[in-house]
Short mmCIF file of C-alpha atoms in Angstrom, two decimals:
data_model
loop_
_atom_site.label_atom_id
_atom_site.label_comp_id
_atom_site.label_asym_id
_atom_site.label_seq_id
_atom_site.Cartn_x
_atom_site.Cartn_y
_atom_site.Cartn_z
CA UNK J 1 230.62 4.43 159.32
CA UNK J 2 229.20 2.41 156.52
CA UNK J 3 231.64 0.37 154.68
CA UNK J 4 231.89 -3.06 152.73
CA UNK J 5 234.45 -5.84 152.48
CA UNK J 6 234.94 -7.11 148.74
CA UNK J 7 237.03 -10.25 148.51
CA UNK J 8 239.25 -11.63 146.58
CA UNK J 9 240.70 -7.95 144.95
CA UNK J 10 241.97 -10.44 142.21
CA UNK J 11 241.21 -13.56 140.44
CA UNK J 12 241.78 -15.73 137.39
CA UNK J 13 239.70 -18.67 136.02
CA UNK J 14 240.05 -20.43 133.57
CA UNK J 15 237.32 -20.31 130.80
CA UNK J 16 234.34 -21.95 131.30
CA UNK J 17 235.28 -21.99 135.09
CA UNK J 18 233.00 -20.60 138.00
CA UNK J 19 234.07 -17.39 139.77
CA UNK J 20 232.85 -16.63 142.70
CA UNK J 21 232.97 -12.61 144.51
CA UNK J 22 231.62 -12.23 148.32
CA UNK J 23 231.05 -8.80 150.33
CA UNK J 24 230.43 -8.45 153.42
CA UNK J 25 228.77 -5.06 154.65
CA UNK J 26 228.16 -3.33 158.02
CA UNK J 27 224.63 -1.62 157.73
CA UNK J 28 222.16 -4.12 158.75
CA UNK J 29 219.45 -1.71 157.56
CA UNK J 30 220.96 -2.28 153.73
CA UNK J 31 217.63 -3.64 151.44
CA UNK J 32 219.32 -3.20 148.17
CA UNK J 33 222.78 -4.58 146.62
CA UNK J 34 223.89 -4.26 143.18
CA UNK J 35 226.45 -5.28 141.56
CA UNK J 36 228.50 -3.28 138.96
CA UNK J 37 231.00 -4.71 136.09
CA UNK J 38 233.47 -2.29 134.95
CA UNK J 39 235.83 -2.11 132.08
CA UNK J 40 238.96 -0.32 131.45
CA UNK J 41 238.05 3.57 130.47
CA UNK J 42 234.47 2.93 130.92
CA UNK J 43 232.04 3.79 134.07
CA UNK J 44 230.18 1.28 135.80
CA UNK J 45 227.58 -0.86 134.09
CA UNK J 46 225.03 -2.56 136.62
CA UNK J 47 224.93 -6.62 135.78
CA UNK J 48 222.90 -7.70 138.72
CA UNK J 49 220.90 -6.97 141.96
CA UNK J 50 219.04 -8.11 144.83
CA UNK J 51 216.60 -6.61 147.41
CA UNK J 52 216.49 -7.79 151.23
CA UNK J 53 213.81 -9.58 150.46
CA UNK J 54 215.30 -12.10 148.28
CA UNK J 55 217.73 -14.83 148.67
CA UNK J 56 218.86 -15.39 145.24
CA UNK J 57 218.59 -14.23 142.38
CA UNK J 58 219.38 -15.35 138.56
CA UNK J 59 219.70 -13.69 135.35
CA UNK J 60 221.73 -16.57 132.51
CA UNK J 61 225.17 -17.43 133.79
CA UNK J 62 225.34 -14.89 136.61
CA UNK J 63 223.45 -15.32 140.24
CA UNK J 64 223.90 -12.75 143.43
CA UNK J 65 222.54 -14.65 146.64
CA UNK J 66 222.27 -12.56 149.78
CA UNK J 67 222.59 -13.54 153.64
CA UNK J 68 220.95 -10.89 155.43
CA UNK J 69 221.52 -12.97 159.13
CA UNK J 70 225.31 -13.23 158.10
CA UNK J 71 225.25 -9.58 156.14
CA UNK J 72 227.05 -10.44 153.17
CA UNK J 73 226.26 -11.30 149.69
CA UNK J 74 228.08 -13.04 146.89
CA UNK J 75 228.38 -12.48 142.86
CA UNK J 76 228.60 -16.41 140.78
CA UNK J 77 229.25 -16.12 137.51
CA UNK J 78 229.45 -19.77 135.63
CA UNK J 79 230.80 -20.89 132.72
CA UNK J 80 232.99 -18.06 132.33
CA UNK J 81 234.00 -16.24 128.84
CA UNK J 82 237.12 -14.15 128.46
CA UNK J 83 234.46 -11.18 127.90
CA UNK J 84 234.06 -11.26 131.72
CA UNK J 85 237.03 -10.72 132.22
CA UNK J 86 236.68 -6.86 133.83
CA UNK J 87 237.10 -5.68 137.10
CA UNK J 88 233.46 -6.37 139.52
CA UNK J 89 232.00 -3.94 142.55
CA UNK J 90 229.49 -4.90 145.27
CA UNK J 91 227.56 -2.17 146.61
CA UNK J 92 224.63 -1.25 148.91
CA UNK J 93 222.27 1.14 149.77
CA UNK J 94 218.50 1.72 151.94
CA UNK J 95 218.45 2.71 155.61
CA UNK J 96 219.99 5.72 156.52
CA UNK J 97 221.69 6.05 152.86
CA UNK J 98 218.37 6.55 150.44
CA UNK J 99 219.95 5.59 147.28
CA UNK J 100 224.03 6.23 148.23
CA UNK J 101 225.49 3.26 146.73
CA UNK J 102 228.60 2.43 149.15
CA UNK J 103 231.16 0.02 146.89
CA UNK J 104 233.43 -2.34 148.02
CA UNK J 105 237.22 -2.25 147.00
CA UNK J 106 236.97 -4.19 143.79
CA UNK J 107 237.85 -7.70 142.21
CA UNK J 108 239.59 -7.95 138.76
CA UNK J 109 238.53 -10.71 136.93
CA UNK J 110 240.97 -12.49 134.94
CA UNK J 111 239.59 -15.01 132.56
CA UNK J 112 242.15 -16.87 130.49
CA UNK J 113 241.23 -18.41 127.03
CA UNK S 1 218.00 6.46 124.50
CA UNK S 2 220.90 8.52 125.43
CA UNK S 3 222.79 7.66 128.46
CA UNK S 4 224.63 9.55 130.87
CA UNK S 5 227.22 11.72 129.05
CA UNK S 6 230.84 13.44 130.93
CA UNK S 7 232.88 15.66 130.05
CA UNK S 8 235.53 16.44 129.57
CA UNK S 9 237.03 12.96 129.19
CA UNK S 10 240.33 13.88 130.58
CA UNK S 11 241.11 16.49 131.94
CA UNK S 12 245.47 17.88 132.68
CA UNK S 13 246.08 20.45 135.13
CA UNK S 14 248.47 22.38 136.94
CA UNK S 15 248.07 22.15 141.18
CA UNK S 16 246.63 25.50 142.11
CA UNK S 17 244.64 25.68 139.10
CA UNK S 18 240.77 25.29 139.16
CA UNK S 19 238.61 22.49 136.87
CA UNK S 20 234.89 22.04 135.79
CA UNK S 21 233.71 19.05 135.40
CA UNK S 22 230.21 18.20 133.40
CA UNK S 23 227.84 15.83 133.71
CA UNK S 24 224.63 15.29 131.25
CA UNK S 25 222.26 12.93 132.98
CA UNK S 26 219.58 10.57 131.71
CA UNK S 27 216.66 13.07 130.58
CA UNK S 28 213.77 12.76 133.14
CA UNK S 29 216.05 11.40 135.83
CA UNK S 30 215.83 13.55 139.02
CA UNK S 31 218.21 12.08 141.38
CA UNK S 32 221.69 12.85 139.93
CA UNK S 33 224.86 11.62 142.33
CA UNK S 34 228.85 12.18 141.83
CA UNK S 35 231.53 9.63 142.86
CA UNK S 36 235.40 9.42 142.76
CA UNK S 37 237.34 6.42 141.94
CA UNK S 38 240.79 7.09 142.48
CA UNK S 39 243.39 4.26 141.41
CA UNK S 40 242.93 0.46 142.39
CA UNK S 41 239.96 1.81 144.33
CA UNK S 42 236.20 1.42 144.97
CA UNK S 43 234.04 4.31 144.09
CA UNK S 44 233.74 7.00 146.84
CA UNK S 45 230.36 9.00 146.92
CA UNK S 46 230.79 12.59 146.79
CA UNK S 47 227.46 14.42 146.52
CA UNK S 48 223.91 13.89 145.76
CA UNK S 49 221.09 16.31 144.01
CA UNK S 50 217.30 15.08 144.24
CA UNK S 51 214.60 17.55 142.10
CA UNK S 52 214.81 20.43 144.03
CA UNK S 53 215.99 19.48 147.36
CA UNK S 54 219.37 20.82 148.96
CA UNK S 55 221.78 18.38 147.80
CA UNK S 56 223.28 15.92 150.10
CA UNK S 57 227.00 17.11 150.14
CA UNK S 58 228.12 14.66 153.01
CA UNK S 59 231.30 13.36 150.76
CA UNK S 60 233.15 16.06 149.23
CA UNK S 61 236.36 15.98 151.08
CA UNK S 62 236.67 19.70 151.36
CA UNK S 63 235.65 22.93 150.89
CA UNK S 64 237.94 23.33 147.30
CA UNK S 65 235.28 21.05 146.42
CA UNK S 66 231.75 22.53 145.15
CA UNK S 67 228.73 20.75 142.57
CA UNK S 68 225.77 22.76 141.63
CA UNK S 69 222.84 21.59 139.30
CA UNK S 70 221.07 23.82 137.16
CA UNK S 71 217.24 23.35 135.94
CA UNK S 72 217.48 20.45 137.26
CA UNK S 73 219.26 18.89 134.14
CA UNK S 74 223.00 19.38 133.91
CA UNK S 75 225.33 19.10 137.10
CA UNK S 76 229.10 21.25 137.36
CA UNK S 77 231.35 19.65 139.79
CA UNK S 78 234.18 22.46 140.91
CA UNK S 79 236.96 21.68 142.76
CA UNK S 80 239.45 24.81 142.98
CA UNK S 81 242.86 25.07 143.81
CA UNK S 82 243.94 21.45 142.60
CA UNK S 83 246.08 19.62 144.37
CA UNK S 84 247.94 16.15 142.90
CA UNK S 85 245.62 13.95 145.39
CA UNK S 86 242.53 14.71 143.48
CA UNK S 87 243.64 13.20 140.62
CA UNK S 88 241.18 10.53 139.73
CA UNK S 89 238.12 9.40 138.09
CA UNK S 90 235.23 11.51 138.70
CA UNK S 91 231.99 9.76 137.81
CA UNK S 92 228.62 10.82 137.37
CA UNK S 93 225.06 8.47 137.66
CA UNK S 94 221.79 9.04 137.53
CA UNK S 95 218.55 7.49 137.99
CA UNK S 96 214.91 7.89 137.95
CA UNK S 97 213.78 9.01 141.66
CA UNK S 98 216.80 8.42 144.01
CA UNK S 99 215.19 6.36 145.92
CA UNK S 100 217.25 3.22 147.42
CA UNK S 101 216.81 0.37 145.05
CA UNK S 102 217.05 2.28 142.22
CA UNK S 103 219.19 1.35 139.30
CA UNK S 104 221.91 3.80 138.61
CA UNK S 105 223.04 4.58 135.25
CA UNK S 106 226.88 5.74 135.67
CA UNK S 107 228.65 7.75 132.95
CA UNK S 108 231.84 7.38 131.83
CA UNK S 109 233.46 9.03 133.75
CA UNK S 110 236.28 12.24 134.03
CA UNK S 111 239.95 11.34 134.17
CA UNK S 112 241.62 14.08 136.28
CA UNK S 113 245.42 14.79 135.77
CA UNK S 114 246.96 17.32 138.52
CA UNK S 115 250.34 17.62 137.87
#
């Protein structure tokens, strides 16, 4: 079935430090990947995405670039703040899925002051 | 505007017992999905309601487990008979069409006790 490899599950920066997340997914008919920021008690909260179409993308400190050929995609996040601190999904969806987001596992994001 | 309102918020129960969960979504969005994050984990897709097509109820892991939506609005996720496995976060999204590529707009979730 569908499914996506999030890696690392965990890691800590130092502020003002990059962090970097990659995924890696199976469905090579995937055209959309967001990713989602989430914070203890609180749902999901979409902070970036990209479409197959698209390399890279950029919105302020935080970039997604996507490798269709390889099939995986990767979250940056620069000069980090210990607001970013939270815990970060990848997910896809298109082909066969319409708009069922599969996630990956997870990464908590530790950023220390 | 509003966003996508849950409730309850948590939610304690005894295994055998049955639960309703709520989910408000963003007025004017037709495509409406459920998820379940259960500890440490990713979020697991349960079921999917678009206007008035049958929903897509590929994920629910069994038959204790039921959604309906009425008018199109308002979505009731069932699962009878609890047992201490489906404790977990149940999260609702929405968004505008349900088409892929579409931003979903995720709740805050249900946190689901079975003791």
């Amino acid at each position: 079935g569908e499914n996506v490899e999030q890696h690392p599950s965990t890691l800590s920066v130092q502020e003002g430090d990059s962090a970097v997340i990659k995924c890696t997914y199976s469905d090579s008919a995937s055209n959309y990947f967001p990713w989602y920021k989430q914070e203890l008690g609180k749902g999901p909260q979409l902070i970036i995405d990209i479409r197959s179409n698209v390399g890279e993308k950029k919105d302020q400190r935080i970039a997604v670039t996507l490798n269709k050929t390889a099939k995986h995609f990767s979250l940056h996040i620069t000069e980090t703040q210990p607001e970013d601190s939270a815990v970060y999904f990848c997910a896809f969806a298109g082909g066969t899925s319409y708009g069922k987001l599969t996630f990956g596992q997870g990464t908590i994001l530790t950023v220390h002051p | 505007g509003a966003g996508v309102s849950q409730s309850p918020s948590n939610k304690v129960t005894e295994k055998g017992k049955d639960v309703e969960l709520r989910c408000d979504p963003i007025s004017g969005h037709t495509a409406l999905y459920w998820y379940r994050q259960s500890l440490g984990q990713g979020l697991e897709f349960l079921i999917y309601f678009q206007g008035n097509s049958a929903p897509d109820k590929s994920g629910l892991p069994s038959d204790r487990f039921s959604a309906e939506r009425t008018g199109g609005s308002v979505s009731t996720l069932t699962i009878q008979r609890t047992q201490q496995e489906d404790s977990a976060v149940y999260l609702c999204a929405s968004s505008l069409m349900g088409g892929a590529g579409e931003t979903q707009y995720f709740g805050p979730g249900t946190r689901l006790l079975v003791l």
